[in-house]
PDB file of C-alpha atoms and ligand atoms in Angstrom:
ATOM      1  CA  UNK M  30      -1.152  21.015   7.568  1.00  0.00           C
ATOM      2  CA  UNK M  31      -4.303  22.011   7.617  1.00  0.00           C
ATOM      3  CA  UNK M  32      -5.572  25.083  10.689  1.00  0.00           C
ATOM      4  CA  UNK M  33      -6.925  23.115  13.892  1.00  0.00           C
ATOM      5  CA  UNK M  34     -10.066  25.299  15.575  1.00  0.00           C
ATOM      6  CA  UNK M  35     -10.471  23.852  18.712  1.00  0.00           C
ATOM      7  CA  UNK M  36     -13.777  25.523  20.376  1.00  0.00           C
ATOM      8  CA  UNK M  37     -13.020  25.957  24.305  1.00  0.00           C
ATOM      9  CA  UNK M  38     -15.777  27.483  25.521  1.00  0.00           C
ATOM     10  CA  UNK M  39     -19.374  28.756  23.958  1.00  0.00           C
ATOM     11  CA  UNK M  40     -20.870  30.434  26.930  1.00  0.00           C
ATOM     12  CA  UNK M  41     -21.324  34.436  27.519  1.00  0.00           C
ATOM     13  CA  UNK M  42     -19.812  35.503  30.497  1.00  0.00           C
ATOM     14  CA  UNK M  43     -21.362  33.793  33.810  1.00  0.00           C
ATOM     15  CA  UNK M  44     -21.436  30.617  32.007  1.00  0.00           C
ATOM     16  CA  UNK M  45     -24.482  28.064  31.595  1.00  0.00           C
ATOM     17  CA  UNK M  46     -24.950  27.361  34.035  1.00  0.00           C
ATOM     18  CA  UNK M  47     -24.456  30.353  36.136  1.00  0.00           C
ATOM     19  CA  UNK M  48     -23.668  29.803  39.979  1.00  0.00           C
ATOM     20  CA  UNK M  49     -26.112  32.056  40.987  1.00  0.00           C
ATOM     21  CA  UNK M  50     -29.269  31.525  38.330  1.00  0.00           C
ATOM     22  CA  UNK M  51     -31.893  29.364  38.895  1.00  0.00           C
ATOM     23  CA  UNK M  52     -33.806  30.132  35.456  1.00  0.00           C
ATOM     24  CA  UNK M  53     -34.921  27.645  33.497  1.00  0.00           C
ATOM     25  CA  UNK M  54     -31.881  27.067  31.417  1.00  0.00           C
ATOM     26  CA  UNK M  55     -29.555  27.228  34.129  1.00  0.00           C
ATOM     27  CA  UNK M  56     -31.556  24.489  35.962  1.00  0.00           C
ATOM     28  CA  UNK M  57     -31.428  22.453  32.602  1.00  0.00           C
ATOM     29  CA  UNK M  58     -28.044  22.565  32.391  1.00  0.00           C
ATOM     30  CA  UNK M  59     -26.831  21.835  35.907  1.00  0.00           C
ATOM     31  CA  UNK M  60     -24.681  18.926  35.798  1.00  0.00           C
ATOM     32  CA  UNK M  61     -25.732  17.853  32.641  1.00  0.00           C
ATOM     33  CA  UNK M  62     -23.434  17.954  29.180  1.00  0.00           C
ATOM     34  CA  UNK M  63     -25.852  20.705  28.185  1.00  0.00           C
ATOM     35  CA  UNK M  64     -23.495  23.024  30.411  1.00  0.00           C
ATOM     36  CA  UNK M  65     -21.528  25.630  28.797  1.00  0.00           C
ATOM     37  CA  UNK M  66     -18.023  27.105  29.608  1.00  0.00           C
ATOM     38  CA  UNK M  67     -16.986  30.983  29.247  1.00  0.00           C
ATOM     39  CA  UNK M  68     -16.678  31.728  25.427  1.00  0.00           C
ATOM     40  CA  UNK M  69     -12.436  30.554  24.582  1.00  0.00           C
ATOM     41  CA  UNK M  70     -11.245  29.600  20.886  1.00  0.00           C
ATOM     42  CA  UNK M  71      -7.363  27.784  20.900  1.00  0.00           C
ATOM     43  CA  UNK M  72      -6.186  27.997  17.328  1.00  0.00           C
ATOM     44  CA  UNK M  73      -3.113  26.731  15.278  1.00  0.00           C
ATOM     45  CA  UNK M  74      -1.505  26.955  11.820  1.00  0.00           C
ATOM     46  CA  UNK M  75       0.839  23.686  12.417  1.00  0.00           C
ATOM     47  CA  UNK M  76      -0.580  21.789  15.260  1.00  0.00           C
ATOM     48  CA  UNK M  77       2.292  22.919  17.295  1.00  0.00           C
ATOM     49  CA  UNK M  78       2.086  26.821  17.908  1.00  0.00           C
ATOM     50  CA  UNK M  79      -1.602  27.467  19.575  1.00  0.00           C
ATOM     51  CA  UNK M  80      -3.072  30.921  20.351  1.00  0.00           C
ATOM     52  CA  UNK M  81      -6.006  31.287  22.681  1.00  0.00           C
ATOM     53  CA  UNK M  82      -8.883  33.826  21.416  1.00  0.00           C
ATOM     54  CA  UNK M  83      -9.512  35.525  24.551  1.00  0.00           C
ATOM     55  CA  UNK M  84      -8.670  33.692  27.841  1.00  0.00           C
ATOM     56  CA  UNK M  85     -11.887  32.389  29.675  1.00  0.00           C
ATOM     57  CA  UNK M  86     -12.732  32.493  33.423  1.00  0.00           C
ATOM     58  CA  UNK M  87     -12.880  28.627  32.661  1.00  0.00           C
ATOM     59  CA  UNK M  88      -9.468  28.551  31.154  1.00  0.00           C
ATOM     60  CA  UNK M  89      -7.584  25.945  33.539  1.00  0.00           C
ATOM     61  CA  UNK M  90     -10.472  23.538  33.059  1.00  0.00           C
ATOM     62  CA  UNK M  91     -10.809  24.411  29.542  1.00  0.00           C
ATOM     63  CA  UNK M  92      -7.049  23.474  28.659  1.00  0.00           C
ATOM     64  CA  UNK M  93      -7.148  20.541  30.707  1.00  0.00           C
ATOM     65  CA  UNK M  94      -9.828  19.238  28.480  1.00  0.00           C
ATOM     66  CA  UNK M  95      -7.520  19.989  24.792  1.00  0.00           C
ATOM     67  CA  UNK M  96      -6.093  17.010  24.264  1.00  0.00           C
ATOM     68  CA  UNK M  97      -3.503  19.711  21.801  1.00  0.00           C
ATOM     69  CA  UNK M  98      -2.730  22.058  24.608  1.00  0.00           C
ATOM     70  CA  UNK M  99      -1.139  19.088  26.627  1.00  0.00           C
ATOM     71  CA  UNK M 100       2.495  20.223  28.212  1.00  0.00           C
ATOM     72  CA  UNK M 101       5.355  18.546  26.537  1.00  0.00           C
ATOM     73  CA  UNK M 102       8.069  17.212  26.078  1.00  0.00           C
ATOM     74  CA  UNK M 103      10.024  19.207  27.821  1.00  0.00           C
ATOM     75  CA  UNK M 104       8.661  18.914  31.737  1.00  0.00           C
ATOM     76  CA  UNK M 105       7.067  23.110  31.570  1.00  0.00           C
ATOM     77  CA  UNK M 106       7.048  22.862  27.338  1.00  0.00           C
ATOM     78  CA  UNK M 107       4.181  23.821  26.264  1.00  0.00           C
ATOM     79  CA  UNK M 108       2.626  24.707  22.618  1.00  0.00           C
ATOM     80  CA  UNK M 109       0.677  27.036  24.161  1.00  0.00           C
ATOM     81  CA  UNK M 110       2.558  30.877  22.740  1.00  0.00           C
ATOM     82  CA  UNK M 111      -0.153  33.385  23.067  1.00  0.00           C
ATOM     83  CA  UNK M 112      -3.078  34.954  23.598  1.00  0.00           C
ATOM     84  CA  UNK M 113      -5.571  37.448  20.999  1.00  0.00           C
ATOM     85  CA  UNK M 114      -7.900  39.770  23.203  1.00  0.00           C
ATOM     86  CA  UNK M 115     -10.597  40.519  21.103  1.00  0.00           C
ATOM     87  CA  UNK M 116     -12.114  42.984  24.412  1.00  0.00           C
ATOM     88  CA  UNK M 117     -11.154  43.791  27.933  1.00  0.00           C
ATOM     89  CA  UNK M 118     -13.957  42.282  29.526  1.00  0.00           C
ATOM     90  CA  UNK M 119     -14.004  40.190  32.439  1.00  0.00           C
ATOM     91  CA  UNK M 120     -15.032  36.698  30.765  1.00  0.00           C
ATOM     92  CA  UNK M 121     -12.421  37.106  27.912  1.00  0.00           C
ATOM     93  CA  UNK M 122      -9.702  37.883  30.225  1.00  0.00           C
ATOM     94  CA  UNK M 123      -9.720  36.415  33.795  1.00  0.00           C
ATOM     95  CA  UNK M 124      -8.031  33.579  32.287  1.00  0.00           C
ATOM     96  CA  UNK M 125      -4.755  35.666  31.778  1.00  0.00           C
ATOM     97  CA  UNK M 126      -3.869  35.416  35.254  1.00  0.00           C
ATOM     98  CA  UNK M 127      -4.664  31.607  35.360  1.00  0.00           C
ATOM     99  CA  UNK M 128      -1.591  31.404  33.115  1.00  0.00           C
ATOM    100  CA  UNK M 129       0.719  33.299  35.150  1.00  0.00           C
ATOM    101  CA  UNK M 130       2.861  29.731  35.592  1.00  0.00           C
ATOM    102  CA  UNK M 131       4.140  29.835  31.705  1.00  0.00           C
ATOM    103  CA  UNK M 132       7.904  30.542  30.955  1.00  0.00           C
ATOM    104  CA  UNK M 133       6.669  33.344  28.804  1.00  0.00           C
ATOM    105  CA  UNK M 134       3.549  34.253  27.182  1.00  0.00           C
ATOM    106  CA  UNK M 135       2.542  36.631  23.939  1.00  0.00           C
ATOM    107  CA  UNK M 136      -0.498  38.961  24.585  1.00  0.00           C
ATOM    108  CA  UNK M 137      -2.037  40.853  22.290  1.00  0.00           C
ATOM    109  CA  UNK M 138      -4.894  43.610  22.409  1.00  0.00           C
ATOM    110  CA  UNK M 139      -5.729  46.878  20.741  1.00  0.00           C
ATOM    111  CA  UNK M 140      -3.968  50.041  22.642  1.00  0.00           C
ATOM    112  CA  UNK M 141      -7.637  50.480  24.844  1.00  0.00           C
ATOM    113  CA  UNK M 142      -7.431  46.741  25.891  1.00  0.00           C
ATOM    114  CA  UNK M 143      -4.076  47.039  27.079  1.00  0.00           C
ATOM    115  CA  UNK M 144      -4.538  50.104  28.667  1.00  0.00           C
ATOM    116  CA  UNK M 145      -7.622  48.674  30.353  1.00  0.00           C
ATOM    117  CA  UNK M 146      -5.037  45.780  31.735  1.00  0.00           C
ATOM    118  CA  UNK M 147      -2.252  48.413  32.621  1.00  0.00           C
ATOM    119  CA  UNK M 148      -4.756  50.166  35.425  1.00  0.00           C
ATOM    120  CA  UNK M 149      -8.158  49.537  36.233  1.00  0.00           C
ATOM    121  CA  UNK M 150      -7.812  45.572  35.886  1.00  0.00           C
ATOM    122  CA  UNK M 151      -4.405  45.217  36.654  1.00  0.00           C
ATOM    123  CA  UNK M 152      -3.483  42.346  35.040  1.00  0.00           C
ATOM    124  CA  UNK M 153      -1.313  43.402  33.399  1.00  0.00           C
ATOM    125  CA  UNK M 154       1.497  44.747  36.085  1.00  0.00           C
ATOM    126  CA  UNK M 155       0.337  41.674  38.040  1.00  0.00           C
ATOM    127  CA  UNK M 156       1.478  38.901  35.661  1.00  0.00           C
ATOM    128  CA  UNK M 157       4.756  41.147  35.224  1.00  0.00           C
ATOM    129  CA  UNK M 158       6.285  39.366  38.675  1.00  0.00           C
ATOM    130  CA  UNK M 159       4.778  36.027  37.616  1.00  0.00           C
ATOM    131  CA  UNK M 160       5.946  35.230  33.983  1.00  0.00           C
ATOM    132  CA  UNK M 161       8.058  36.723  31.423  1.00  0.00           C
ATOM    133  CA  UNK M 162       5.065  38.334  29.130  1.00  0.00           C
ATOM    134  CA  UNK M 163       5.644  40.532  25.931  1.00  0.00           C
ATOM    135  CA  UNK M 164       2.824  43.024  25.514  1.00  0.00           C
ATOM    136  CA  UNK M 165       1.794  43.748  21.926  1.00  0.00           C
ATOM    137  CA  UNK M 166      -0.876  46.532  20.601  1.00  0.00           C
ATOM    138  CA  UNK M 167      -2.778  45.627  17.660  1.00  0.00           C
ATOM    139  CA  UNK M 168      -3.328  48.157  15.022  1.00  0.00           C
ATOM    140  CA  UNK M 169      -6.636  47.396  13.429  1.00  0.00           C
ATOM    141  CA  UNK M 170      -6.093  46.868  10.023  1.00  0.00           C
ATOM    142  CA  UNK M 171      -2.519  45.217  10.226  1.00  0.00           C
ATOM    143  CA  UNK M 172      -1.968  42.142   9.868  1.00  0.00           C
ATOM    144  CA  UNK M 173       0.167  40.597  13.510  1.00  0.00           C
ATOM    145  CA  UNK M 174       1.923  37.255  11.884  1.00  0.00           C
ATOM    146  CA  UNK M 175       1.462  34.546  14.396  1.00  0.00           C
ATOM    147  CA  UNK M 176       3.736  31.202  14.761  1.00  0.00           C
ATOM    148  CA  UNK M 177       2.652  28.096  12.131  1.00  0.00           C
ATOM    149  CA  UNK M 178       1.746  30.216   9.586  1.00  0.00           C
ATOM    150  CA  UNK M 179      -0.811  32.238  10.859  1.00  0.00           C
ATOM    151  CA  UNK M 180      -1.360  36.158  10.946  1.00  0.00           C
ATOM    152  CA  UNK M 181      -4.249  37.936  12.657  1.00  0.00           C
ATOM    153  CA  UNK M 182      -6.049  41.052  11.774  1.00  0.00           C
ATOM    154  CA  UNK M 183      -8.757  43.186  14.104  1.00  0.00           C
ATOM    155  CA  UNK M 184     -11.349  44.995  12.921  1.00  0.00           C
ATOM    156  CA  UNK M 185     -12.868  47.353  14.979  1.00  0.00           C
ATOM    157  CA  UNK M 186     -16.303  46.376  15.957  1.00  0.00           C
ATOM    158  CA  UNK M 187     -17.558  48.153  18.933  1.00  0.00           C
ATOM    159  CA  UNK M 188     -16.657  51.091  21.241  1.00  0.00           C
ATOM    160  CA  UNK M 189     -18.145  49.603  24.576  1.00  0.00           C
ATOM    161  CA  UNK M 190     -15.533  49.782  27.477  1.00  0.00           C
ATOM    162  CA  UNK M 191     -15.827  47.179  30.065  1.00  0.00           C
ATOM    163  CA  UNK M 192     -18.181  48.068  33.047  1.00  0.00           C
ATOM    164  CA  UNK M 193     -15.063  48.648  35.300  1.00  0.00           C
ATOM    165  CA  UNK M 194     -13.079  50.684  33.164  1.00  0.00           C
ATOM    166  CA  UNK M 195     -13.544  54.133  32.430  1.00  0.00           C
ATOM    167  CA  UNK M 196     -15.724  55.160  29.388  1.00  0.00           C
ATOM    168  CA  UNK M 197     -12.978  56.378  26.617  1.00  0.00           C
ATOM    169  CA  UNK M 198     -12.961  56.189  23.221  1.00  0.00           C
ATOM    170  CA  UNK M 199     -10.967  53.569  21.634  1.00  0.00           C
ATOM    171  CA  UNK M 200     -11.053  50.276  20.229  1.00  0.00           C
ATOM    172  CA  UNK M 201     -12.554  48.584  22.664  1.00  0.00           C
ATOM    173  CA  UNK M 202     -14.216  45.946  20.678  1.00  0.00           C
ATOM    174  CA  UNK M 203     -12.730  43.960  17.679  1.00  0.00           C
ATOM    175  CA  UNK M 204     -13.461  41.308  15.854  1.00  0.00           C
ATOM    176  CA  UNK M 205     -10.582  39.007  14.331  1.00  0.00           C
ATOM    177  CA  UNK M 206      -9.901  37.631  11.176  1.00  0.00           C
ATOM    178  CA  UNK M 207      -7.378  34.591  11.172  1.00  0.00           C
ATOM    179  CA  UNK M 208      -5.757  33.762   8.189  1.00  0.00           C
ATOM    180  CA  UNK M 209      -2.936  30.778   7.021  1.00  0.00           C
ATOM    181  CA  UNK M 210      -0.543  32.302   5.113  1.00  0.00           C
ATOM    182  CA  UNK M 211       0.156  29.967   2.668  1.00  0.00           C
ATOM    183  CA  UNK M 212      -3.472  28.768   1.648  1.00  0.00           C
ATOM    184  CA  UNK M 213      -5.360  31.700   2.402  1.00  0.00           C
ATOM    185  CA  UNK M 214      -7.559  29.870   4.355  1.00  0.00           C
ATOM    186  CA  UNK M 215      -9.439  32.073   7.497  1.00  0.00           C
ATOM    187  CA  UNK M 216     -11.966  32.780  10.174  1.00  0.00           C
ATOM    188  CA  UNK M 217     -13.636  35.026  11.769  1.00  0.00           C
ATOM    189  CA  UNK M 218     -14.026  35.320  15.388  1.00  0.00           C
ATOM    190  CA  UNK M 219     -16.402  38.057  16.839  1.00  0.00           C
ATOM    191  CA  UNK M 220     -18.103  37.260  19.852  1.00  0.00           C
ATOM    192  CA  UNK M 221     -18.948  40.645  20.766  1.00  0.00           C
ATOM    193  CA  UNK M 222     -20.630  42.375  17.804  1.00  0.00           C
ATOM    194  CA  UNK M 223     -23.007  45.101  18.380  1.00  0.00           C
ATOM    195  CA  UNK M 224     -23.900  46.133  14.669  1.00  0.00           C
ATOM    196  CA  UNK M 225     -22.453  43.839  11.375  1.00  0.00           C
ATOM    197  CA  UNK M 226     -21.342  46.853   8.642  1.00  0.00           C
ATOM    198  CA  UNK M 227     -19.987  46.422   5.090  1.00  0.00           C
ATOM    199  CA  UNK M 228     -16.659  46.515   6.443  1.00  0.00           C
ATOM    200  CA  UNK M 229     -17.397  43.633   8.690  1.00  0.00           C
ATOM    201  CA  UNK M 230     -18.756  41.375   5.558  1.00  0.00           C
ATOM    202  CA  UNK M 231     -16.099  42.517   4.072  1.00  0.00           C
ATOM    203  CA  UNK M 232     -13.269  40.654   6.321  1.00  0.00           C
ATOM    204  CA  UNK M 233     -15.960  37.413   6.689  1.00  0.00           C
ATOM    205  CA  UNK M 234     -15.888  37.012   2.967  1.00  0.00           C
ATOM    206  CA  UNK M 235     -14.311  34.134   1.838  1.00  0.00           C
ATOM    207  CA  UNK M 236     -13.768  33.132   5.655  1.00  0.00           C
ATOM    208  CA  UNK M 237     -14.436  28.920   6.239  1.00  0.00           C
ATOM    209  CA  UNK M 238     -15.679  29.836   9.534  1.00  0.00           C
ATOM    210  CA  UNK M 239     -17.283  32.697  11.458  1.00  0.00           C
ATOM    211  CA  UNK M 240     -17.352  32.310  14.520  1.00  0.00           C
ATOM    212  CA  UNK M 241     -19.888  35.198  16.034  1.00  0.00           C
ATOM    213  CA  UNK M 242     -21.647  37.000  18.532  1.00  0.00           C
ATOM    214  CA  UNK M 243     -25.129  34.400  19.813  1.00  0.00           C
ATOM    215  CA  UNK M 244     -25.735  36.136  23.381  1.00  0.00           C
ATOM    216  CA  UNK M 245     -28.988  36.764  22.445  1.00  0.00           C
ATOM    217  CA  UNK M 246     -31.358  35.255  19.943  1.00  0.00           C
ATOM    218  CA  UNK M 247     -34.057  38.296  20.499  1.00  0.00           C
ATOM    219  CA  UNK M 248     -33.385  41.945  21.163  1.00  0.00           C
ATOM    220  CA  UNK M 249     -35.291  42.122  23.837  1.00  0.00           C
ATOM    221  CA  UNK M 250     -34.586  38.521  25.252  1.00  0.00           C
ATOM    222  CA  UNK M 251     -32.913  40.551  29.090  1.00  0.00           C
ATOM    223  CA  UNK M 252     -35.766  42.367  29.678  1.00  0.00           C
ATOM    224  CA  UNK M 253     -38.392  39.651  29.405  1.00  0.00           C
ATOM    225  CA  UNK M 254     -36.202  37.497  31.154  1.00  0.00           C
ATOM    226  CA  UNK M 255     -35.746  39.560  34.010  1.00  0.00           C
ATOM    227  CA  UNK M 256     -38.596  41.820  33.800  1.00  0.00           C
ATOM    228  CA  UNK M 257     -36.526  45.091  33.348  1.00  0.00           C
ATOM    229  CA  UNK M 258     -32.569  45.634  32.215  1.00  0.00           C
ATOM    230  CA  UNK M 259     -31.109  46.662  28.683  1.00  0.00           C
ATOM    231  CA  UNK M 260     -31.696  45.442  25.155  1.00  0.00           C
ATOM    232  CA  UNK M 261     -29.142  43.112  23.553  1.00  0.00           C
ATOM    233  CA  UNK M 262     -27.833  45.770  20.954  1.00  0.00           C
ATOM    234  CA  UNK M 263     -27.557  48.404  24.145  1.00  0.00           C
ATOM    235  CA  UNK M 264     -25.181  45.355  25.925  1.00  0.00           C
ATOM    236  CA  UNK M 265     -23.077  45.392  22.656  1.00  0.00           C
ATOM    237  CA  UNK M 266     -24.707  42.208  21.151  1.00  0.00           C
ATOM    238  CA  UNK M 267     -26.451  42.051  17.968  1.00  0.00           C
ATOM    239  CA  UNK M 268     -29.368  39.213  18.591  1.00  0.00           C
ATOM    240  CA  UNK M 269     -29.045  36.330  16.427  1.00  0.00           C
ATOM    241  CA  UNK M 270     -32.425  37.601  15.041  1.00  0.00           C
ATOM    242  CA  UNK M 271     -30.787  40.653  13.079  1.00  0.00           C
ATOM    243  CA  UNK M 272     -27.774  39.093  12.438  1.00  0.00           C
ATOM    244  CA  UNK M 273     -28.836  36.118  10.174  1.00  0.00           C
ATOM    245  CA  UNK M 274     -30.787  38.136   7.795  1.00  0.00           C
ATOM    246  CA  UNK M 275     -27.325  40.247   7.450  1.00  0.00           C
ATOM    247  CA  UNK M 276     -25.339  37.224   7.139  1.00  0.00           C
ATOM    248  CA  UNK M 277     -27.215  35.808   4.192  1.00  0.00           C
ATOM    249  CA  UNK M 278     -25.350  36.668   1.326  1.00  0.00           C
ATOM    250  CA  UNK M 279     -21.891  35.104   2.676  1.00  0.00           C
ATOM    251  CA  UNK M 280     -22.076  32.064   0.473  1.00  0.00           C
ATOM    252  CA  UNK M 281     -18.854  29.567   1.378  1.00  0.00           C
ATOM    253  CA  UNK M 282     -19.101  30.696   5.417  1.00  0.00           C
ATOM    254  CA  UNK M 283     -20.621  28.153   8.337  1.00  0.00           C
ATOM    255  CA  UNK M 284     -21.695  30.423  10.596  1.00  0.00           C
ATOM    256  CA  UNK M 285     -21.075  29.223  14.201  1.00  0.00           C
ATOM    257  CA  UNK M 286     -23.144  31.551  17.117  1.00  0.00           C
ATOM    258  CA  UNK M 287     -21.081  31.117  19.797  1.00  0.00           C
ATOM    259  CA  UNK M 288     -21.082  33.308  23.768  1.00  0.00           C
ATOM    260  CA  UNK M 289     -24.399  32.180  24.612  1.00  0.00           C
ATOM    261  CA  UNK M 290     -25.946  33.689  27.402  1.00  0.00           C
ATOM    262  CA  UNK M 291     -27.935  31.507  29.837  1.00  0.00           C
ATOM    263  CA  UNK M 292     -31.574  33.324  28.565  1.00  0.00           C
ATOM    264  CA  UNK M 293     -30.925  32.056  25.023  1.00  0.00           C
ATOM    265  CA  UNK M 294     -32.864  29.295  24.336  1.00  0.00           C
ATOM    266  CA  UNK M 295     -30.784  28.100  21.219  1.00  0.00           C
ATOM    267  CA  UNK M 296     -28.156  27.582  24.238  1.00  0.00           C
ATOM    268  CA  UNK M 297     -30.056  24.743  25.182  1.00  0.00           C
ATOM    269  CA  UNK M 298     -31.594  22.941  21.925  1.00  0.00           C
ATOM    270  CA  UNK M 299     -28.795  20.755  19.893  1.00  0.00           C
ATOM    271  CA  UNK M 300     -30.085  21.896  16.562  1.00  0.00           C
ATOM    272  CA  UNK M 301     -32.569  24.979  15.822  1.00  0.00           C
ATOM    273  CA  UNK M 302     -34.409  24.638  12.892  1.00  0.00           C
ATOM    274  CA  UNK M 303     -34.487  28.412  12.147  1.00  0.00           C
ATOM    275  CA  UNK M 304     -30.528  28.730  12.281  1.00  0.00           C
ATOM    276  CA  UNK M 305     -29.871  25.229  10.193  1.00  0.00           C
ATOM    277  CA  UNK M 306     -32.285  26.067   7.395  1.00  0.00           C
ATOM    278  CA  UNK M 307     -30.171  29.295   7.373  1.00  0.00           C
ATOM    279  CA  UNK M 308     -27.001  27.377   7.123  1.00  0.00           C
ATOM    280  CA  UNK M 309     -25.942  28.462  10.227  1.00  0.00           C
ATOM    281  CA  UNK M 310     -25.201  26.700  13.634  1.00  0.00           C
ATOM    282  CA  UNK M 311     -24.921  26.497  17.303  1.00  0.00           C
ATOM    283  CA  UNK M 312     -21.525  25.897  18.257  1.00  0.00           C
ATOM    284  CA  UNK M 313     -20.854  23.291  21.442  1.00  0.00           C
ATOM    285  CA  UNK M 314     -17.455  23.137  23.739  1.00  0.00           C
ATOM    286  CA  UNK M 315     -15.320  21.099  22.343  1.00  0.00           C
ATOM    287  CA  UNK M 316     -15.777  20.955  19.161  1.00  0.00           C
ATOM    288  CA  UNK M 317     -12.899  21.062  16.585  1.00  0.00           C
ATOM    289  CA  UNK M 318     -13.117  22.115  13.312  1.00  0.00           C
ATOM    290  CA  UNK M 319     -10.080  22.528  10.703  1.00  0.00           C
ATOM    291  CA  UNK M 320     -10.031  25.341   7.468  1.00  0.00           C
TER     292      UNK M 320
HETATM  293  C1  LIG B 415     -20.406  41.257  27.591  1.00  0.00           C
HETATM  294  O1  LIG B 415     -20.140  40.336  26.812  1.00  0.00           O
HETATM  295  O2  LIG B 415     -21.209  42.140  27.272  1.00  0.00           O
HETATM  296  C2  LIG B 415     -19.733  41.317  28.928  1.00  0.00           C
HETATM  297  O3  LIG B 415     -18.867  40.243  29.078  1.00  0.00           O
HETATM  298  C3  LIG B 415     -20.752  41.418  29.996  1.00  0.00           C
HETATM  299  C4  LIG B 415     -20.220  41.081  31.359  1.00  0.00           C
HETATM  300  O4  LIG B 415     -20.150  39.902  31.719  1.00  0.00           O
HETATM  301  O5  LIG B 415     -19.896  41.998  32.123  1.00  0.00           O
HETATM  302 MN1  LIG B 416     -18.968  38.682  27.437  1.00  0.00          MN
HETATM  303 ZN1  LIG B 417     -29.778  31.332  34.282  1.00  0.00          ZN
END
């Protein structure tokens, strides 16, 4: 049994388009299929056990829409076991509380993540009185063994704290690296990546998949947009423009950008020349892919 990647949403947080924008790619998208839901990956090892990769604002719609994540057969079954945070931020866990109606529910973050979800987002005492949840700090560096198969390993990536939590140190921001067990098979999911080091190419060799930070094609794509604001490496996003010339020597991997935000125009074209000549690509909602 091969891994099932099913892509739930590909949008930064906000979404494409956002409620409240009325740029140009927000007006595109507007009730078109060129509209984008809040950056979610569901993965599985046997088609049977799936773990979300964060848990998007969008989550109910999102899950609604996986024709895999469907309850069954038992009336509340469903193969729906966890959840991988790969920050604290708002678009990558909202969703959590959207789930409070499982039976029980597996959560894993690093210790600055979870502490983030203990207090100033309290999530986590919140969801407590709703569901039966177990709680589970990731050590970068070990490997957690999942259900079907699967184990996960962060690498740290970033130090950013969400806006609303206080600015300690910690790991903050990883990146994940799933791998099956018994083929070897992996990915790599890191929608948040603010630099790519050796360490980093290091866990995406040999991956099928990486699935990676695309916020911002330009570095200084915010503050043309808006006139003023940060660049993308200061928001803790690499632009796609620095990243592809560091990605070039991972021969085997598809690179798939992924978290768009609404001001990146490879958000809205189906295909960009520039990424496909570099083997890389855009990736779209929906989209499955198996390793
Ligand atoms: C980010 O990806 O940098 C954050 O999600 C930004 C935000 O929406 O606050
Ligand atoms: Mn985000
Ligand atoms: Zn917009």
């Amino acid at each position: 049994m091969a891994v099932r990647v099913r892509l739930l949403g590909t949008a930064a947080g906000g979404g494409i388009p956002q409620w409240n924008c009325a740029c140009a790619g927000c007006a595109r998208a507007r009730g078109t299929s060129a509209a984008r839901t809040q950056d979610c990956v569901a993965v599985s090892g046997d088609g049977r056990s799936w773990y979300l990769l964060n848990a998007s604002p969008d989550l109910r719609a999102q899950l609604l829409a996986a024709p895999e994540l469907a309850p069954g057969p038992g009336r509340r079954e469903t193969p729906l076991c966890g959840v991988l945070l790969s920050t604290a931020e708002l678009d990558h866990t909202l969703g959590l509380l959207t789930l409070r109606e499982a039976r029980e529910l597996a959560v894993y973050g690093t210790a600055a993540v979870l502490d983030a979800l203990a207090g100033p987002f309290p999530v986590r005492p919140m969801l407590d009185h709703y569901t039966a949840v177990s709680w589970h700090t990731v050590a970068p560096g070990t490997p957690v063994p999942l259900r079907g198969g699967l184990a996960a390993t962060a690498l740290p990536v970033g130090a950013k704290p969400p806006r609303y939590a206080p600015a300690t140190g910690g790991d903050w921001v990883v990146a994940y690296r799933i791998t099956d067990q018994r083929t070897g098979a992996a990915l790599v999911y890191a929608p948040c990546l603010p630099a790519i080091d050796d360490a980093f190419l290091d866990a995406a060799a040999g991956a099928a998949y990486a699935i990676l930070d695309g916020t911002f094609l330009h570095e200084d794509e915010m503050v043309r947009a808006t006139g003023g604001g940060r660049t993308a490496t200061a928001m803790g996003h690499l632009p796609i423009t620095a990243s592809l010339p560091r990605l070039a020597g991972l021969t085997g991997t598809t690179v798939l950008y992924t978290h768009l935000n609404n001001t990146n125009p490879v958000a809205a074209a189906s295909g960009d020349g520039h990424l496909t000549a570099a083997g890389a690509e855009v990736a779209t909602d929906g989209r499955l892919i198996t390793l």
